[in-house]
Short mmCIF file of C-alpha atoms in Angstrom, two decimals:
data_model
loop_
_atom_site.label_atom_id
_atom_site.label_comp_id
_atom_site.label_asym_id
_atom_site.label_seq_id
_atom_site.Cartn_x
_atom_site.Cartn_y
_atom_site.Cartn_z
CA UNK A 1 14.90 15.74 5.48
CA UNK A 2 12.99 15.07 2.96
CA UNK A 3 14.41 11.18 2.93
CA UNK A 4 14.11 10.71 6.55
CA UNK A 5 10.49 11.67 7.17
CA UNK A 6 9.24 9.96 3.97
CA UNK A 7 11.04 6.66 5.75
CA UNK A 8 8.62 7.40 8.51
CA UNK A 9 5.51 8.50 7.64
CA UNK A 10 5.48 7.20 3.94
CA UNK A 11 2.16 5.24 2.86
CA UNK A 12 3.87 2.49 0.53
CA UNK A 13 6.25 0.22 0.81
CA UNK A 14 8.07 -2.30 -1.18
CA UNK A 15 6.00 -4.04 -3.70
CA UNK A 16 3.07 -1.96 -3.60
CA UNK A 17 2.09 -0.63 -6.65
CA UNK A 18 2.20 3.58 -6.80
CA UNK A 19 0.96 6.61 -8.97
CA UNK A 20 2.78 9.23 -8.07
CA UNK A 21 3.50 12.43 -10.57
CA UNK A 22 1.98 10.58 -12.90
CA UNK A 23 4.03 7.92 -12.89
CA UNK A 24 2.47 4.64 -11.91
CA UNK A 25 5.02 1.19 -11.17
CA UNK A 26 6.14 -1.00 -8.48
CA UNK A 27 8.22 0.36 -5.63
CA UNK A 28 11.57 -1.44 -5.53
CA UNK A 29 13.24 0.26 -2.86
CA UNK A 30 13.28 2.82 -1.06
CA UNK A 31 16.75 5.48 0.07
CA UNK A 32 17.42 8.14 2.19
CA UNK A 33 17.66 10.20 -1.17
CA UNK A 34 15.34 8.66 -3.55
CA UNK A 35 12.79 5.97 -4.42
CA UNK A 36 13.07 4.01 -7.18
CA UNK A 37 9.66 2.21 -8.85
CA UNK A 38 9.99 -0.48 -11.99
CA UNK A 39 6.98 0.98 -13.99
CA UNK A 40 5.19 -1.68 -16.11
CA UNK A 41 6.76 -1.10 -19.53
CA UNK A 42 10.17 -2.53 -17.37
CA UNK A 43 11.34 1.12 -16.68
CA UNK A 44 12.95 2.25 -13.70
CA UNK A 45 12.61 5.58 -12.52
CA UNK A 46 14.80 6.71 -9.53
CA UNK A 47 12.20 9.77 -7.93
CA UNK A 48 13.86 11.90 -5.57
CA UNK A 49 12.52 11.73 -2.42
CA UNK A 50 12.04 15.84 -1.88
CA UNK A 51 9.68 15.44 -4.65
CA UNK A 52 7.84 12.31 -3.18
CA UNK A 53 7.02 14.04 0.09
CA UNK A 54 5.99 17.17 -1.67
CA UNK A 55 3.93 15.26 -4.09
CA UNK A 56 0.75 13.44 -3.89
CA UNK A 57 1.02 9.21 -3.68
CA UNK A 58 -1.77 7.03 -4.88
CA UNK A 59 -0.87 3.72 -3.50
CA UNK A 60 -3.20 1.23 -5.05
CA UNK A 61 -1.42 -1.92 -3.52
CA UNK A 62 -2.62 -0.40 0.64
CA UNK A 63 -6.06 -2.23 0.24
CA UNK A 64 -6.74 -5.84 -0.49
CA UNK A 65 -10.13 -5.16 -2.39
CA UNK A 66 -10.49 -2.66 -5.19
CA UNK A 67 -13.01 -1.49 -7.78
CA UNK A 68 -13.56 -1.99 -10.87
CA UNK A 69 -15.76 0.60 -12.92
CA UNK A 70 -17.17 0.12 -16.39
CA UNK A 71 -19.28 2.65 -18.37
CA UNK A 72 -21.50 1.73 -21.37
CA UNK A 73 -23.90 3.64 -23.46
CA UNK A 74 -26.60 1.58 -24.56
CA UNK A 75 -28.49 3.31 -27.55
CA UNK A 76 -31.96 5.22 -26.55
CA UNK A 77 -34.20 2.27 -28.75
CA UNK A 78 -32.87 -0.45 -25.90
CA UNK A 79 -35.42 -2.32 -23.51
CA UNK A 80 -33.86 -0.90 -20.33
CA UNK A 81 -35.26 -3.52 -18.05
CA UNK A 82 -33.50 -5.40 -20.41
CA UNK A 83 -30.28 -3.91 -20.17
CA UNK A 84 -30.50 -3.82 -16.75
CA UNK A 85 -31.19 -7.53 -16.04
CA UNK A 86 -28.22 -8.52 -19.01
CA UNK A 87 -25.48 -6.25 -16.73
CA UNK A 88 -26.99 -7.42 -13.47
CA UNK A 89 -26.69 -10.96 -14.89
CA UNK A 90 -22.92 -10.54 -15.82
CA UNK A 91 -22.05 -8.61 -12.20
CA UNK A 92 -23.27 -11.13 -10.23
CA UNK A 93 -20.94 -13.83 -11.78
CA UNK A 94 -17.94 -11.44 -9.79
CA UNK A 95 -20.04 -11.32 -6.62
CA UNK A 96 -18.31 -14.13 -4.80
CA UNK A 97 -15.16 -12.18 -4.82
CA UNK A 98 -16.95 -9.35 -2.71
CA UNK A 99 -18.84 -12.36 -0.52
CA UNK A 100 -15.64 -13.87 0.18
CA UNK A 101 -13.95 -11.09 1.35
CA UNK A 102 -16.68 -9.99 3.79
CA UNK A 103 -17.44 -13.02 5.04
CA UNK A 104 -14.85 -13.39 7.89
CA UNK A 105 -15.96 -9.77 8.51
CA UNK A 106 -19.17 -9.87 9.96
CA UNK A 107 -18.41 -10.82 13.23
CA UNK A 108 -16.49 -7.40 13.67
CA UNK A 109 -19.47 -5.25 11.95
CA UNK A 110 -19.71 -2.12 13.42
CA UNK A 111 -22.34 -0.48 11.27
CA UNK A 112 -24.29 -0.96 7.71
CA UNK A 113 -25.23 1.63 5.03
CA UNK A 114 -28.07 0.48 2.44
CA UNK A 115 -28.68 1.70 -0.56
CA UNK A 116 -31.92 0.87 -2.43
CA UNK A 117 -32.22 -2.86 -1.36
CA UNK A 118 -35.03 -3.28 -3.69
CA UNK A 119 -32.79 -3.49 -7.02
CA UNK A 120 -31.14 -7.03 -7.45
CA UNK A 121 -27.26 -6.17 -6.26
CA UNK A 122 -27.99 -2.50 -4.95
CA UNK A 123 -27.73 -3.51 -1.44
CA UNK A 124 -24.39 -1.60 -0.34
CA UNK A 125 -22.59 -3.64 3.11
CA UNK A 126 -20.48 -1.25 4.80
CA UNK A 127 -17.89 -3.79 7.34
CA UNK A 128 -15.76 -1.12 9.37
CA UNK A 129 -12.93 -2.42 11.30
CA UNK A 130 -13.72 -4.04 14.98
CA UNK A 131 -11.77 -0.68 16.50
CA UNK A 132 -12.99 2.55 16.51
CA UNK A 133 -11.46 6.31 17.37
CA UNK A 134 -14.20 8.54 19.09
CA UNK A 135 -15.55 9.65 15.87
CA UNK A 136 -16.48 6.12 14.58
CA UNK A 137 -14.33 6.48 11.16
CA UNK A 138 -10.28 5.22 12.02
CA UNK A 139 -9.46 2.23 13.53
CA UNK A 140 -6.53 1.77 16.05
CA UNK A 141 -3.92 0.97 12.72
CA UNK A 142 -5.23 3.95 11.20
CA UNK A 143 -7.69 2.97 8.77
CA UNK A 144 -10.16 4.47 7.49
CA UNK A 145 -13.85 3.40 7.35
CA UNK A 146 -14.12 3.97 3.78
CA UNK A 147 -10.83 1.59 3.57
CA UNK A 148 -12.55 -1.07 4.57
CA UNK A 149 -15.75 -0.61 2.87
CA UNK A 150 -16.72 -3.42 0.23
CA UNK A 151 -19.71 -3.53 -1.43
CA UNK A 152 -21.59 -6.34 -3.55
CA UNK A 153 -21.57 -5.66 -7.54
CA UNK A 154 -24.02 -2.67 -8.55
CA UNK A 155 -25.68 -1.16 -12.20
CA UNK A 156 -26.18 2.23 -11.65
CA UNK A 157 -27.96 4.47 -14.54
CA UNK A 158 -25.77 7.60 -14.21
CA UNK A 159 -27.06 9.51 -17.22
CA UNK A 160 -29.28 10.12 -20.19
CA UNK A 161 -27.68 11.64 -23.68
CA UNK A 162 -29.05 12.37 -26.96
CA UNK A 163 -28.23 8.96 -28.12
CA UNK A 164 -28.32 6.70 -25.25
CA UNK A 165 -28.32 6.27 -21.55
CA UNK A 166 -24.94 6.07 -19.74
CA UNK A 167 -24.66 2.88 -17.69
CA UNK A 168 -22.12 2.21 -14.94
CA UNK A 169 -20.88 -1.02 -13.63
CA UNK A 170 -18.82 -1.28 -10.36
CA UNK A 171 -17.40 -4.70 -9.23
CA UNK A 172 -15.35 -5.16 -6.22
CA UNK A 173 -11.70 -8.09 -6.90
CA UNK A 174 -9.11 -8.48 -5.07
CA UNK A 175 -6.29 -5.85 -6.03
CA UNK A 176 -3.84 -7.82 -6.80
CA UNK A 177 -6.04 -9.14 -10.06
CA UNK A 178 -7.37 -5.63 -10.53
CA UNK A 179 -6.15 -5.91 -14.23
CA UNK A 180 -7.36 -9.33 -14.99
CA UNK A 181 -11.12 -9.25 -13.93
CA UNK A 182 -11.59 -5.48 -15.03
CA UNK A 183 -10.56 -6.95 -18.31
CA UNK A 184 -12.79 -10.23 -17.80
CA UNK A 185 -15.73 -7.58 -16.63
CA UNK A 186 -15.62 -6.01 -19.92
CA UNK A 187 -15.65 -8.67 -22.43
CA UNK A 188 -18.42 -10.74 -20.40
CA UNK A 189 -20.24 -7.05 -20.35
CA UNK A 190 -19.69 -6.61 -24.42
CA UNK A 191 -20.52 -10.54 -24.80
CA UNK A 192 -23.64 -10.45 -22.83
CA UNK A 193 -25.25 -6.95 -24.60
CA UNK A 194 -24.80 -8.62 -28.00
CA UNK A 195 -26.18 -12.05 -27.31
CA UNK A 196 -29.05 -10.38 -26.05
CA UNK A 197 -29.36 -7.90 -29.37
CA UNK A 198 -28.80 -4.81 -26.83
CA UNK A 199 -27.42 -1.90 -29.22
CA UNK A 200 -24.73 0.42 -28.12
CA UNK A 201 -24.09 3.70 -29.34
CA UNK A 202 -21.28 2.80 -31.92
CA UNK A 203 -23.81 0.09 -33.04
CA UNK A 204 -26.00 2.92 -33.57
CA UNK A 205 -22.87 5.47 -35.30
CA UNK A 206 -22.03 2.60 -37.37
CA UNK A 207 -25.39 2.00 -38.45
CA UNK A 208 -26.14 5.35 -39.65
CA UNK A 209 -22.44 6.36 -40.88
CA UNK A 210 -22.77 9.10 -38.83
CA UNK A 211 -19.38 10.58 -37.15
CA UNK A 212 -21.50 11.38 -33.17
CA UNK A 213 -20.09 12.83 -30.31
CA UNK A 214 -20.95 11.12 -27.17
#
């Protein structure tokens, strides 16, 4: 029964990258009895459909764009304006990815939300599906407004710690190349911070020889 229900109501298909029961992989086959996924270690796993049907399944392939988040903790001695300018300079290199995705949807725009537009790259644009239900949040295909929302890159200061400031960089990239773009983003951030003489907490720990729990 679970296999039949899964075949009817499943939110994934062959080729999708999913996470279920702590396992991550690409769906390779779906039968009445089990679902098979290939992990990134090239291991095939068969999961009984009764377990699949009763588990939370995360589908990373459902939407064409996915957000890559990178957290950076800079030293308290850093110039905050220089840090922001440096991080925003890096993220703007990736802005074209979101812009390219959003452009064809401008004609179908039925709502928008702005967030602190005074900051460079801080404007949030939400482009929803042209068809909505009475609630305005669900389209005819069952897509939610959230699944259609893609924003331009943002840089936010999230917290103030004893030894530094916590920043979060958010960039939307194509789902199929999420890992590639996120790795490039991390490296670009590290290189730019170093080039501008901005220290992260790790630099402070290294230079002081202290073991600090951040």
